[in-house]
Amino acid sequence: DAKTTQPPSMDCAEGRAANLPCNHSTISGNEYVYWYRQIHSQGPQYIIHGLKNNETNEMASLIITEDRKSSTLILPHATLRDTAVYYCIVRVTSPGYALNFGKGTSLLVTP
Amino acid sequence: DAGVIQSPRHEVTEMGQEVTLRCKPISGHNSLFWYRQTMMRGLELLIYFNNNVPIDDSGMPEDRFSAKMPNASFSTLKIQPSEPRDSAVYFCASSPRAGLNTEAFFGQGTRLTVV
């Protein structure tokens, strides 16, 4: 699986958009970009994933650059409950995949 | 569905004792994963199963660790004998099918303390 690079920490004011970057310059054509988050003391939670196109769901938007070497997770209106560690993961497309978590970005949403 | 269920939620044991962690995956899921989380090492994949068969156990730290999945609705992670450095939060996760476009659902974890 390709490695990812994320900033260790970020701050965001409540109500503003949180933009979390991820570099995955060695991503292969058959690898997807996944985002998970982990709120303190809980198990990781799936947010969104994508291959080439931008994706949006009820939680977030995922913007993938055209060369697929980086992506941005966008939380459009951050709330205090979005304070968590966010993990960007790229994964090969093989049966029985496993997620390999890095260190992630610790996002702090402030009032 | 109640989600992935892990038991116990907390376990305190003495060094040298056997510890068994349990996991019930979401019904219908056929992939199951065991992870360990510590402050120093973050989230580490220990082992995962597809259709009850262990696929990759390269993350299991030592022979003291063993995992089984006797059927599609139950898995155990056993540590024998336990050591203080095994203290961590152990997560179990399951996903609906092997392959693409599947998200993993995590349990609430078991916090293990070995004294």
mmCIF file of N, CA, C and O in Angstrom, chain A residues 44 89 97-101, chain B residues 6 21 32-37 42-48 77 88-93 104 106 110:
data_model
loop_
_atom_site.group_PDB
_atom_site.id
_atom_site.type_symbol
_atom_site.label_atom_id
_atom_site.label_comp_id
_atom_site.label_asym_id
_atom_site.label_seq_id
_atom_site.Cartn_x
_atom_site.Cartn_y
_atom_site.Cartn_z
ATOM 1 N N PRO A 44 -12.325 3.591 15.369
ATOM 2 C CA PRO A 44 -12.337 4.417 14.155
ATOM 3 C C PRO A 44 -13.668 4.313 13.421
ATOM 4 O O PRO A 44 -14.337 3.281 13.453
ATOM 5 N N ILE A 89 -5.916 6.966 4.293
ATOM 6 C CA ILE A 89 -5.360 5.639 4.010
ATOM 7 C C ILE A 89 -5.541 5.347 2.530
ATOM 8 O O ILE A 89 -6.613 5.595 1.968
ATOM 9 N N TYR A 97 -8.982 -6.977 1.911
ATOM 10 C CA TYR A 97 -8.078 -5.869 2.232
ATOM 11 C C TYR A 97 -8.002 -5.647 3.731
ATOM 12 O O TYR A 97 -8.865 -6.049 4.475
ATOM 13 N N ALA A 98 -6.952 -4.962 4.143
ATOM 14 C CA ALA A 98 -6.844 -4.501 5.521
ATOM 15 C C ALA A 98 -6.430 -3.042 5.499
ATOM 16 O O ALA A 98 -5.692 -2.619 4.617
ATOM 17 N N LEU A 99 -6.919 -2.277 6.432
ATOM 18 C CA LEU A 99 -6.566 -0.864 6.548
ATOM 19 C C LEU A 99 -5.301 -0.729 7.385
ATOM 20 O O LEU A 99 -5.237 -1.265 8.480
ATOM 21 N N ASN A 100 -4.328 -0.039 6.840
ATOM 22 C CA ASN A 100 -3.112 0.251 7.583
ATOM 23 C C ASN A 100 -3.107 1.718 7.970
ATOM 24 O O ASN A 100 -2.984 2.598 7.109
ATOM 25 N N PHE A 101 -3.277 1.980 9.252
ATOM 26 C CA PHE A 101 -3.401 3.339 9.754
ATOM 27 C C PHE A 101 -2.026 3.949 10.008
ATOM 28 O O PHE A 101 -1.149 3.300 10.547
ATOM 29 N N GLN B 6 -17.629 -6.145 21.209
ATOM 30 C CA GLN B 6 -16.420 -6.672 21.827
ATOM 31 C C GLN B 6 -16.650 -6.846 23.333
ATOM 32 O O GLN B 6 -17.357 -6.063 23.962
ATOM 33 N N LEU B 21 -9.825 -12.100 24.537
ATOM 34 C CA LEU B 21 -10.693 -11.019 24.081
ATOM 35 C C LEU B 21 -11.644 -11.595 23.039
ATOM 36 O O LEU B 21 -11.243 -12.426 22.219
ATOM 37 N N LEU B 32 -12.917 -9.998 9.024
ATOM 38 C CA LEU B 32 -12.780 -9.582 10.420
ATOM 39 C C LEU B 32 -11.330 -9.234 10.696
ATOM 40 O O LEU B 32 -10.418 -9.932 10.245
ATOM 41 N N PHE B 33 -11.128 -8.158 11.438
ATOM 42 C CA PHE B 33 -9.788 -7.614 11.684
ATOM 43 C C PHE B 33 -9.591 -7.397 13.182
ATOM 44 O O PHE B 33 -10.509 -6.960 13.879
ATOM 45 N N TRP B 34 -8.385 -7.669 13.636
ATOM 46 C CA TRP B 34 -7.984 -7.328 15.004
ATOM 47 C C TRP B 34 -6.869 -6.280 14.926
ATOM 48 O O TRP B 34 -5.878 -6.468 14.211
ATOM 49 N N TYR B 35 -7.054 -5.191 15.686
ATOM 50 C CA TYR B 35 -6.063 -4.125 15.776
ATOM 51 C C TYR B 35 -5.689 -3.910 17.232
ATOM 52 O O TYR B 35 -6.465 -4.186 18.143
ATOM 53 N N ARG B 36 -4.509 -3.335 17.432
ATOM 54 C CA ARG B 36 -4.057 -2.935 18.752
ATOM 55 C C ARG B 36 -3.646 -1.468 18.680
ATOM 56 O O ARG B 36 -3.011 -1.042 17.704
ATOM 57 N N GLN B 37 -3.984 -0.688 19.706
ATOM 58 C CA GLN B 37 -3.639 0.728 19.720
ATOM 59 C C GLN B 37 -2.933 1.096 21.002
ATOM 60 O O GLN B 37 -3.435 0.856 22.100
ATOM 61 N N GLY B 42 0.508 3.673 17.873
ATOM 62 C CA GLY B 42 -0.723 3.954 17.135
ATOM 63 C C GLY B 42 -1.542 2.697 16.903
ATOM 64 O O GLY B 42 -1.483 1.750 17.673
ATOM 65 N N LEU B 43 -2.314 2.701 15.808
ATOM 66 C CA LEU B 43 -3.168 1.564 15.458
ATOM 67 C C LEU B 43 -2.386 0.574 14.604
ATOM 68 O O LEU B 43 -1.937 0.905 13.510
ATOM 69 N N GLU B 44 -2.258 -0.639 15.110
ATOM 70 C CA GLU B 44 -1.510 -1.678 14.395
ATOM 71 C C GLU B 44 -2.456 -2.826 14.044
ATOM 72 O O GLU B 44 -3.193 -3.296 14.904
ATOM 73 N N LEU B 45 -2.374 -3.268 12.812
ATOM 74 C CA LEU B 45 -3.134 -4.442 12.405
ATOM 75 C C LEU B 45 -2.425 -5.696 12.919
ATOM 76 O O LEU B 45 -1.238 -5.876 12.665
ATOM 77 N N LEU B 46 -3.156 -6.527 13.630
ATOM 78 C CA LEU B 46 -2.571 -7.758 14.153
ATOM 79 C C LEU B 46 -2.810 -8.930 13.211
ATOM 80 O O LEU B 46 -1.892 -9.653 12.838
ATOM 81 N N ILE B 47 -4.069 -9.122 12.825
ATOM 82 C CA ILE B 47 -4.442 -10.268 12.005
ATOM 83 C C ILE B 47 -5.784 -9.977 11.370
ATOM 84 O O ILE B 47 -6.571 -9.193 11.898
ATOM 85 N N TYR B 48 -6.033 -10.581 10.195
ATOM 86 C CA TYR B 48 -7.391 -10.499 9.672
ATOM 87 C C TYR B 48 -7.808 -11.807 9.014
ATOM 88 O O TYR B 48 -6.960 -12.585 8.550
ATOM 89 N N LEU B 77 -9.184 -13.375 20.471
ATOM 90 C CA LEU B 77 -7.759 -13.049 20.479
ATOM 91 C C LEU B 77 -7.248 -13.408 21.862
ATOM 92 O O LEU B 77 -7.751 -12.898 22.857
ATOM 93 N N ALA B 88 -2.914 -2.218 26.208
ATOM 94 C CA ALA B 88 -3.304 -1.457 25.024
ATOM 95 C C ALA B 88 -4.822 -1.520 24.899
ATOM 96 O O ALA B 88 -5.497 -2.203 25.677
ATOM 97 N N VAL B 89 -5.345 -0.820 23.893
ATOM 98 C CA VAL B 89 -6.743 -0.985 23.514
ATOM 99 C C VAL B 89 -6.771 -1.872 22.275
ATOM 100 O O VAL B 89 -6.072 -1.587 21.291
ATOM 101 N N TYR B 90 -7.540 -2.919 22.332
ATOM 102 C CA TYR B 90 -7.649 -3.869 21.229
ATOM 103 C C TYR B 90 -8.998 -3.677 20.550
ATOM 104 O O TYR B 90 -10.048 -3.731 21.185
ATOM 105 N N PHE B 91 -8.936 -3.432 19.241
ATOM 106 C CA PHE B 91 -10.151 -3.209 18.464
ATOM 107 C C PHE B 91 -10.385 -4.379 17.513
ATOM 108 O O PHE B 91 -9.448 -4.910 16.909
ATOM 109 N N CYS B 92 -11.633 -4.707 17.358
ATOM 110 C CA CYS B 92 -12.075 -5.661 16.356
ATOM 111 C C CYS B 92 -12.913 -4.894 15.340
ATOM 112 O O CYS B 92 -13.628 -3.947 15.699
ATOM 113 N N ALA B 93 -12.798 -5.257 14.077
ATOM 114 C CA ALA B 93 -13.581 -4.617 13.022
ATOM 115 C C ALA B 93 -14.052 -5.677 12.047
ATOM 116 O O ALA B 93 -13.427 -6.732 11.899
ATOM 117 N N ALA B 104 -14.953 -0.614 6.809
ATOM 118 C CA ALA B 104 -14.795 -1.433 8.003
ATOM 119 C C ALA B 104 -15.514 -0.767 9.158
ATOM 120 O O ALA B 104 -15.448 0.446 9.335
ATOM 121 N N PHE B 106 -15.902 -0.682 13.218
ATOM 122 C CA PHE B 106 -15.105 -1.016 14.397
ATOM 123 C C PHE B 106 -15.978 -1.149 15.630
ATOM 124 O O PHE B 106 -16.978 -0.440 15.783
ATOM 125 N N THR B 110 -11.482 -3.144 23.549
ATOM 126 C CA THR B 110 -11.237 -3.694 24.887
ATOM 127 C C THR B 110 -9.962 -3.066 25.413
ATOM 128 O O THR B 110 -8.907 -3.174 24.777
#
